[in-house]
Coordinates of C-alpha atoms in Angstrom, one line a residue:
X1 CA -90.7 65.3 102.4
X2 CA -89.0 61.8 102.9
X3 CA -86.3 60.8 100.4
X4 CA -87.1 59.1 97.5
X5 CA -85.6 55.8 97.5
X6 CA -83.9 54.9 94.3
X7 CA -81.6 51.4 93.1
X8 CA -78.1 51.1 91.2
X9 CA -78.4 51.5 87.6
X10 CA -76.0 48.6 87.9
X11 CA -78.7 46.2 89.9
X12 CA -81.6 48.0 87.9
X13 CA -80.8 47.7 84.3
X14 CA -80.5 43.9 84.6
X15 CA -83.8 43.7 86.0
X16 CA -85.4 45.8 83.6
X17 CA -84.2 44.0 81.0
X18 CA -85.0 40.3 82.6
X19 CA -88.0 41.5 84.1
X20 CA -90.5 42.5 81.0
X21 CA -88.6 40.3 78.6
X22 CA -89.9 37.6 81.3
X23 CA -94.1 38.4 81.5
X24 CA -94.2 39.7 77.7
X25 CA -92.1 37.2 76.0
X26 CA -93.7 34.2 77.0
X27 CA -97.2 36.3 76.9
X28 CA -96.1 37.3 73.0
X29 CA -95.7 33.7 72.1
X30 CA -99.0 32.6 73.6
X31 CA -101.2 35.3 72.4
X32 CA -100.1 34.7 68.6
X33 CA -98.9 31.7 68.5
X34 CA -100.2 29.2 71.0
X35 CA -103.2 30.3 71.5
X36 CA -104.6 31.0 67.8
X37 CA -103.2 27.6 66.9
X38 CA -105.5 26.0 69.8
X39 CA -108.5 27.6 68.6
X40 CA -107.7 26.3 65.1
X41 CA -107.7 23.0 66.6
X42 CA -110.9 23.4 68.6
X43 CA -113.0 25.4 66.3
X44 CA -111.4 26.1 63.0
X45 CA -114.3 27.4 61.5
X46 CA -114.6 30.4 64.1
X47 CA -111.1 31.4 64.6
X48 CA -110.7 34.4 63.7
X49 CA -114.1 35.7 65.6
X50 CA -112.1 33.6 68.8
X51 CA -109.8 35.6 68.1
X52 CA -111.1 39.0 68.5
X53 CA -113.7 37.5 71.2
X54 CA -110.6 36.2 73.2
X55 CA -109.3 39.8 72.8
X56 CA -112.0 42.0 74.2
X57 CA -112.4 39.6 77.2
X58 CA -109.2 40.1 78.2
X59 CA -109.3 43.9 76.9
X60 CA -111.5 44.4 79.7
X61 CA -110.3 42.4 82.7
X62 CA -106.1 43.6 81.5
X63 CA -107.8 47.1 82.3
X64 CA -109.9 46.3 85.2
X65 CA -107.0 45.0 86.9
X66 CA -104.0 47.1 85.6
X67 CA -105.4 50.1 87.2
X68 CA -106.2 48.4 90.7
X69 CA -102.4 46.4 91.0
X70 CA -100.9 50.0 90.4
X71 CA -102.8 51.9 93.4
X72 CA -102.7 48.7 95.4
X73 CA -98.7 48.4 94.9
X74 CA -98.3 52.2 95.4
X75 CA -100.0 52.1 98.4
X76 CA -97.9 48.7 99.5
X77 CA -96.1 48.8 102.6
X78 CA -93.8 45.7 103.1
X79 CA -90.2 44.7 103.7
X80 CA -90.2 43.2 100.0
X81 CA -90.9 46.9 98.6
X82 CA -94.1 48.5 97.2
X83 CA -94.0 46.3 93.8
X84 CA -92.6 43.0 94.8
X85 CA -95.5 41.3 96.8
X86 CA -97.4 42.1 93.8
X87 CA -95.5 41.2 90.7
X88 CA -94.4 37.4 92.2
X89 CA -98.6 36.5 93.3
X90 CA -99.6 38.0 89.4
X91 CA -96.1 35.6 88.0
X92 CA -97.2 32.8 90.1
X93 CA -101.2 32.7 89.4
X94 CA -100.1 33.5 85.6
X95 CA -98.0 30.5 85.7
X96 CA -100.6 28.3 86.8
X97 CA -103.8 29.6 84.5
X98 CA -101.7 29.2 81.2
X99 CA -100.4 25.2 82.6
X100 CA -104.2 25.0 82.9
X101 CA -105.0 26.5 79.3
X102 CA -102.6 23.7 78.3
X103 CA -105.1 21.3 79.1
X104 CA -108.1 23.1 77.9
X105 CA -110.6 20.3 75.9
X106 CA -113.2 23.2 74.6
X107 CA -113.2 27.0 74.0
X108 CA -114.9 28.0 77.1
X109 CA -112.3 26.0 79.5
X110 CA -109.5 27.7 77.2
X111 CA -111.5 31.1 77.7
X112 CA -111.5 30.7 81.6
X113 CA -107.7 30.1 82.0
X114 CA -107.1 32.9 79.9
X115 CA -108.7 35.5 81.4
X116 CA -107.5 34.4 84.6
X117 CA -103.8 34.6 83.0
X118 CA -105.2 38.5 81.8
X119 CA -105.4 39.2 85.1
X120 CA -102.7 37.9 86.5
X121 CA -100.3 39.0 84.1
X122 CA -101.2 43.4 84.8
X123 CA -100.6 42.4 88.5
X124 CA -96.6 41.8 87.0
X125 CA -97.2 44.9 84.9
X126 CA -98.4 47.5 86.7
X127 CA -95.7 47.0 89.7
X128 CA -92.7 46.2 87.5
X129 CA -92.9 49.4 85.1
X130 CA -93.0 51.4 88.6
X131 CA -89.6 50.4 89.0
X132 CA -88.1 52.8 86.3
X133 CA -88.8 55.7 89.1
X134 CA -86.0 53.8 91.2
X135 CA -84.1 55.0 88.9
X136 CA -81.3 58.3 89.7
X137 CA -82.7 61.5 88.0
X138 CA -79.7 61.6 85.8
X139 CA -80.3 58.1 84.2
X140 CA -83.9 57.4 83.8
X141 CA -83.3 57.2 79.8
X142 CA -81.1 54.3 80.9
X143 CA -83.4 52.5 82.8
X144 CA -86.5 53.1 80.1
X145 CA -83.8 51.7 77.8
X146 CA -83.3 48.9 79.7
X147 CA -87.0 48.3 80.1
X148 CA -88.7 49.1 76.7
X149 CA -85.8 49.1 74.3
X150 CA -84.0 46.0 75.6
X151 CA -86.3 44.2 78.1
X152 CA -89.1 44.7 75.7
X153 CA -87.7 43.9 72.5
X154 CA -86.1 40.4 74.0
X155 CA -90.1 40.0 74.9
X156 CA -91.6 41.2 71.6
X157 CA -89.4 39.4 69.4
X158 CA -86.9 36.8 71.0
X159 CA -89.5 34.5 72.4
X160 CA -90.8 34.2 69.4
X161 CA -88.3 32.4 67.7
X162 CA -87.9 29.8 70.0
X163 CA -91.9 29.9 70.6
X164 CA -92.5 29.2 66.7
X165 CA -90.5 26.1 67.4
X166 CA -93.3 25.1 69.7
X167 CA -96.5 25.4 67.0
X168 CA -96.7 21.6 66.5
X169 CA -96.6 21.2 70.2
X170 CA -98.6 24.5 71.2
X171 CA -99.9 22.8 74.7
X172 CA -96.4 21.9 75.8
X173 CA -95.8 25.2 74.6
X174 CA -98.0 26.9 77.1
X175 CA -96.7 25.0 80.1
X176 CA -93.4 25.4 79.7
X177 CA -93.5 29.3 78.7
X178 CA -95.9 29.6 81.7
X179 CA -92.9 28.2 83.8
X180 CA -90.1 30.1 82.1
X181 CA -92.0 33.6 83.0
X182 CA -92.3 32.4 86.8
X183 CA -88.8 31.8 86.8
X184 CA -87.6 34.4 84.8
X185 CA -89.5 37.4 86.9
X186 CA -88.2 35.9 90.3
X187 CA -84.6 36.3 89.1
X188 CA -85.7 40.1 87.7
X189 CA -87.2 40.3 91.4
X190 CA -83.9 38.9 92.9
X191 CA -81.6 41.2 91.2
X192 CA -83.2 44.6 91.6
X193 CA -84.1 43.7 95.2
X194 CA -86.2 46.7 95.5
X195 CA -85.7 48.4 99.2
X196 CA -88.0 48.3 101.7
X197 CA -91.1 50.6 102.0
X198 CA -92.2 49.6 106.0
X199 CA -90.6 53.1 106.9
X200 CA -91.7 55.4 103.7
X201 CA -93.7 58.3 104.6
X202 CA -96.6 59.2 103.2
X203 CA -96.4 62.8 101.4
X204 CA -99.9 63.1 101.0
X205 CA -101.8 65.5 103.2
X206 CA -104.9 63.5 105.3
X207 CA -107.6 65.7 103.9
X208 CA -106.0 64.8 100.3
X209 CA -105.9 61.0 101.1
X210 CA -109.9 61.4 102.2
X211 CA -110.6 62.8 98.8
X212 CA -108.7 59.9 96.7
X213 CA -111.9 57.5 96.0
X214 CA -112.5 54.8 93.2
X215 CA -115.7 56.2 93.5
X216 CA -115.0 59.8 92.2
X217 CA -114.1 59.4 88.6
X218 CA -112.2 62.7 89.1
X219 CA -109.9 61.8 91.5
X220 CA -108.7 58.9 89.9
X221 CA -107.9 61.0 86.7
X222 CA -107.8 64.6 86.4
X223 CA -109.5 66.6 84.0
X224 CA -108.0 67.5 80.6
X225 CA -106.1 70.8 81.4
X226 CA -104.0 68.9 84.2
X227 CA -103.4 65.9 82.4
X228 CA -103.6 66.7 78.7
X229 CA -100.3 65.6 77.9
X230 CA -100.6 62.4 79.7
X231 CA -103.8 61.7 78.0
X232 CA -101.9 62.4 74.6
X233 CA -99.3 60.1 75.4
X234 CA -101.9 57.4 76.3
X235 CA -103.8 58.0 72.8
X236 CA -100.8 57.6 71.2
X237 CA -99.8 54.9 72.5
X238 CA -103.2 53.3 71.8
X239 CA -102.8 54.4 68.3
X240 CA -99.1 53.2 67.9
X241 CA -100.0 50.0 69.1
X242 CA -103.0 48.9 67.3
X243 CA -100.8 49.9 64.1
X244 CA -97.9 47.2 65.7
X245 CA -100.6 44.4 66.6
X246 CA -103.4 44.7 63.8
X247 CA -100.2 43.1 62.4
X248 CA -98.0 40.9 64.5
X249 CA -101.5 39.8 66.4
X250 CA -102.8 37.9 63.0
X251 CA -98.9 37.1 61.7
X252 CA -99.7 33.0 61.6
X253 CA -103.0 33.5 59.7
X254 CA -101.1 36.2 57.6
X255 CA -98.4 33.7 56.8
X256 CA -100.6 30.6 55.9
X257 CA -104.0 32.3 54.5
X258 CA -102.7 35.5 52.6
X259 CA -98.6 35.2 51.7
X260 CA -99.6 31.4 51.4
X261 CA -96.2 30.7 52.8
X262 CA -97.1 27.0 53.4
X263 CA -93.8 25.0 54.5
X264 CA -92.1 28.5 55.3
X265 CA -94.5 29.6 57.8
X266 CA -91.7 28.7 60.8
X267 CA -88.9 30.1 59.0
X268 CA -90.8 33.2 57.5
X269 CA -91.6 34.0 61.8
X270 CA -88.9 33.2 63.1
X271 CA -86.6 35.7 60.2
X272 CA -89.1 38.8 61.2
X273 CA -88.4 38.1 64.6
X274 CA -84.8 37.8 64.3
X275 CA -84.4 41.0 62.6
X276 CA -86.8 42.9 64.6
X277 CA -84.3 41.3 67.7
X278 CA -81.5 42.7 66.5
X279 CA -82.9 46.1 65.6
X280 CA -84.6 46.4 69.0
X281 CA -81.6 45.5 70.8
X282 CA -79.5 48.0 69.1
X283 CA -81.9 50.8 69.6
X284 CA -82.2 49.9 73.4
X285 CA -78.8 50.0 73.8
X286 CA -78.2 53.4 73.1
X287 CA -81.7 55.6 71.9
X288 CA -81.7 55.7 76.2
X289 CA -78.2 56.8 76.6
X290 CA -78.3 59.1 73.6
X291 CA -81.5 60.5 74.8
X292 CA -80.0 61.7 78.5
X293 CA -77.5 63.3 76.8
X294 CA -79.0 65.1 74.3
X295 CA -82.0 65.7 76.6
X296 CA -84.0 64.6 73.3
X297 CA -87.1 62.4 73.7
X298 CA -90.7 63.1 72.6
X299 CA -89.4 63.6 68.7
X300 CA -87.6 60.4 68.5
X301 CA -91.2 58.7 69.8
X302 CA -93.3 60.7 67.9
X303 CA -91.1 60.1 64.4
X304 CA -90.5 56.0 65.5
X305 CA -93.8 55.4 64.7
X306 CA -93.1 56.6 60.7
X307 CA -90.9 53.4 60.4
X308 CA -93.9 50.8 61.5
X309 CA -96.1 52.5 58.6
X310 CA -93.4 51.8 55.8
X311 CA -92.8 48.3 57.4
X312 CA -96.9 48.2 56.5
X313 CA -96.7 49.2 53.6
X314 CA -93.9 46.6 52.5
X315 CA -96.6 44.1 53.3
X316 CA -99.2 45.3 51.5
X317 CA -96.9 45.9 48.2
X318 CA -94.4 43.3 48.3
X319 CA -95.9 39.4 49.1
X320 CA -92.6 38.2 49.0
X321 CA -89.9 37.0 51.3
X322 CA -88.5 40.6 50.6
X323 CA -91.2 42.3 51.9
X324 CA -91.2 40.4 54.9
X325 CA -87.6 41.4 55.8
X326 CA -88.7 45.2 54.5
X327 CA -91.5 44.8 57.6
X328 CA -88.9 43.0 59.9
X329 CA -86.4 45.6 59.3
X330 CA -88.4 48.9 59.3
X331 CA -90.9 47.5 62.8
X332 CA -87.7 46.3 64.5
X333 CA -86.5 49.8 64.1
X334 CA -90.0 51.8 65.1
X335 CA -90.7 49.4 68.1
X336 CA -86.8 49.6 69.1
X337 CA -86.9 52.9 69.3
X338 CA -90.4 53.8 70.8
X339 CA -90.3 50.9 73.4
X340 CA -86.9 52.1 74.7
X341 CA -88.1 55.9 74.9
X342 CA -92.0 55.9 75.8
X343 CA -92.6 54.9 78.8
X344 CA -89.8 57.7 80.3
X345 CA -91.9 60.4 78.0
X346 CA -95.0 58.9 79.8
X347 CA -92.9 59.6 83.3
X348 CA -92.0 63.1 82.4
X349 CA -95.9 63.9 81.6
X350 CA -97.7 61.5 84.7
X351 CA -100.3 64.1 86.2
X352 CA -99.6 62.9 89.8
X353 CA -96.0 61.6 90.9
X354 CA -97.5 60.5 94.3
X355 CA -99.5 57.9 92.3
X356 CA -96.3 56.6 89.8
X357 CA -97.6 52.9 89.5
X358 CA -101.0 53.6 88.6
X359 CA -100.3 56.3 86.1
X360 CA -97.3 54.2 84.6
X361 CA -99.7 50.7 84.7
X362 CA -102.2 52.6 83.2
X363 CA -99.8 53.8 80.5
X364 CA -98.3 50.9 79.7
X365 CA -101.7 49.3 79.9
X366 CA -101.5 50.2 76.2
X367 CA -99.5 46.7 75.2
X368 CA -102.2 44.7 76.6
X369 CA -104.7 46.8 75.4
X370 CA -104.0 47.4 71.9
X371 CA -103.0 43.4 71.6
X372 CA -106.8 43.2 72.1
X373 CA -108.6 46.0 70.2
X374 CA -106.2 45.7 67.3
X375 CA -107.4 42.0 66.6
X376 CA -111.3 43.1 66.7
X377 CA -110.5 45.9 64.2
X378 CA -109.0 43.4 62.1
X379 CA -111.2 40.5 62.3
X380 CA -113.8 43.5 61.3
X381 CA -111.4 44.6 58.3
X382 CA -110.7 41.3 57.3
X383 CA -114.0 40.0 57.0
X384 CA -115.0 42.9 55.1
X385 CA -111.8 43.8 52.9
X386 CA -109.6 40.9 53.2
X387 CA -106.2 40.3 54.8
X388 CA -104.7 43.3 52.7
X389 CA -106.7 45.5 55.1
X390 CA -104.3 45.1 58.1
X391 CA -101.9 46.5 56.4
X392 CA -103.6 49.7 55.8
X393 CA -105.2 50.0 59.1
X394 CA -101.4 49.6 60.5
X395 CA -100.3 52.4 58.4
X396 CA -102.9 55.0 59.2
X397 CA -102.7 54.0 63.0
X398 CA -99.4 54.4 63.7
X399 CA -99.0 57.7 61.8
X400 CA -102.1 59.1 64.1
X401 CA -100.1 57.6 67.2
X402 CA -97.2 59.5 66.3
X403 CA -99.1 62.9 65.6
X404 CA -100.4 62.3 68.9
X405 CA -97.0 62.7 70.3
X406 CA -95.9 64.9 68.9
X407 CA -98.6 67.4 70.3
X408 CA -97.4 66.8 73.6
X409 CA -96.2 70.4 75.3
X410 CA -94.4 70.0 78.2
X411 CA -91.7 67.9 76.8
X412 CA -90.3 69.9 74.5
X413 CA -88.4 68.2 71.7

């Protein structure tokens, strides 16, 4: 069996943390910002159906290419490494579809570029999140730190208050986010410097590689009783995340059309995003550390997703600039803690560790995903029962996504 290679915490954390604060931050700020305050410009009478339409496009291509830049980076040979090649062409072409959205004159050009930028962006995803199994045994709650709690929490939330700066000039906005994210993913790139994979040997038997076929369902993913835990962890995920987004994917409309903020709009963003930074940071900097030595990790996931249902149901109860610090606090604190923990729970549980990328893209397939199912089931909701209705669909979501993983077996506490 050939040695695994691996990469210096020391070179790998700061690329963790660069690297998905890089594709998701300026990604965050489009998707809620930019791009719903472009369609309010070119069809403000549809906008929130563009919203959800915009989302189940790009549902579908995120998926259709998440899962083929995993298998196509784990089966990468090159001098740059396995996930390199990859994640600069998807930062690249990403940059360039969202300087074209910029100039978009009608929905359909603004449609085009996106779903271009969909598909660009899971060619950074899929790759990147691969490199948490560079990490040394010993210190992979570290690097997921690095990555979810830290890298992800800068993306989530610290973009955003810069980005909310941008809303009067949303199309300058794209182009220069589009830019930042290139730049920002080379230097992730630069710093881990991930080792060569010219001379890795392939562990697979022959008659095992002739069986591995797109066109067999089955050997792409394995049935439940091999990969029920994974599956779980996928579902949850799914669950957790449509709680986090039914939210945070609608906060502009939420803040002019239902807590009528007016004026405040900017400030009332850019305070949840702030406090949800500083939460996120603090749980990223130690739930990883904490986690390898206590060897504790499923229960802090599964219980995480208890603090984004209270942070719900501040909303719903309080429409007040209290409540909105209640939510800022008690998400900043869920999201901290899942994103620095999940996707090493999803490592412990992936079915096949000869095919890391594609199990791990897959996985954490889930952000892009849920960021387009959770606005469909709130257009739905909100058309039906108001904007009040998020907030109760974020509730009950996250607590299923958190029963979810806490069912998980193999990981025991």
């Amino acid at each position: 069996m050939s040695k695994k290679a691996t990469v210096s915490i020391k070179r790998l954390v700061p690329g963790l943390i660069i690297g998905p604060a890089s594709w998701l931050g300026p990604y965050i700020v489009m998707n809620s910002l930019f791009l719903p305050a472009m369609l309010q410009q070119l069809d403000p009478a549809k906008k929130v159906q563009l919203v959800a339409l915009f989302s189940t496009m790009g549902m579908i291509v995120a998926a259709i290419s998440n899962m083929i830049a995993g298998a196509l980076s784990d089966r990468t040979k090159s001098r740059f490494g396995k996930r390199t090649p990859w994640i600069m062409g998807g930062a690249l072409a990403f940059m360039l579809s969202m300087i074209g959205a910029s100039f978009a004159q009608n929905v359909t050009m603004l449609l085009i570029a996106w779903m271009i930028g969909q598909a660009a962006l899971n060619f950074i995803v899929a790759p990147m999140v691969a490199w948490l199994d560079l990490a040394p045994e010993n210190q992979k709650g570290t690097a997921s730190s690095a990555y979810g709690g830290l890298g992800m929490a800068l993306g989530n939330n610290g973009f955003n208050v810069v980005g909310a700066m941008f809303l009067s000039q949303f199309r300058l906005g794209f182009i220069i986010f589009g830019i930042v994210e290139f730049i920002g993913t080379l230097i992730a790139v630069l710093i881990v410097h991930e080792p060569s994979s010219l001379d890795a040997v392939d562990d697979q038997k022959p008659e095992a590689k002739e069986k591995f076929s797109f066109k067999d369902i089955k050997n792409v993913f394995p049935g439940w009783s091999v990969g029920r835990d994974y599956y779980l962890a996928f579902i949850g995920k799914m669950f957790q995340g449509v709680g986090n987004f039914a939210i945070t994917g609608y906060i502009l409309y939420i803040m002019t059309d239902f807590l009528k903020r007016g004026s405040q709009t900017q400030s009332s963003i850019q305070l949840i995003n702030t406090i949800m930074l500083i939460f996120g940071i603090l749980m990223g900097l130690f739930a990883g550390p904490v986690s390898d030595k206590l060897k504790v990790l499923k229960l802090p996931v599964g219980f995480s997703t208890i603090f984004l249902a209270l942070g719900a149901a501040s909303l719903y109860f309080m429409h007040s600039t209290v409540g909105i610090a209640i939510y800022a606090l008690c998400a900043g604190i869920g999201m901290g803690l899942w994103n620095a923990l999940d996707n090493l729970l999803n490592l412990e549980v992936i079915p096949d560790p000869d095919r890391v990328a594609f199990f791990l893209g897959v996985y954490n397939l889930g952000n892009t995903l849920t960021q387009a199912i959770a606005p469909v089931i709130a257009a739905a909701a909100i058309s039906v029962f108001g904007f009040s209705s998020i907030f109760l669909i974020s509730f009950v979501f996250s607590i299923i996504g958190g029963l979810c993983v806490l069912s998980i077996k193999t990981v025991k506490r």
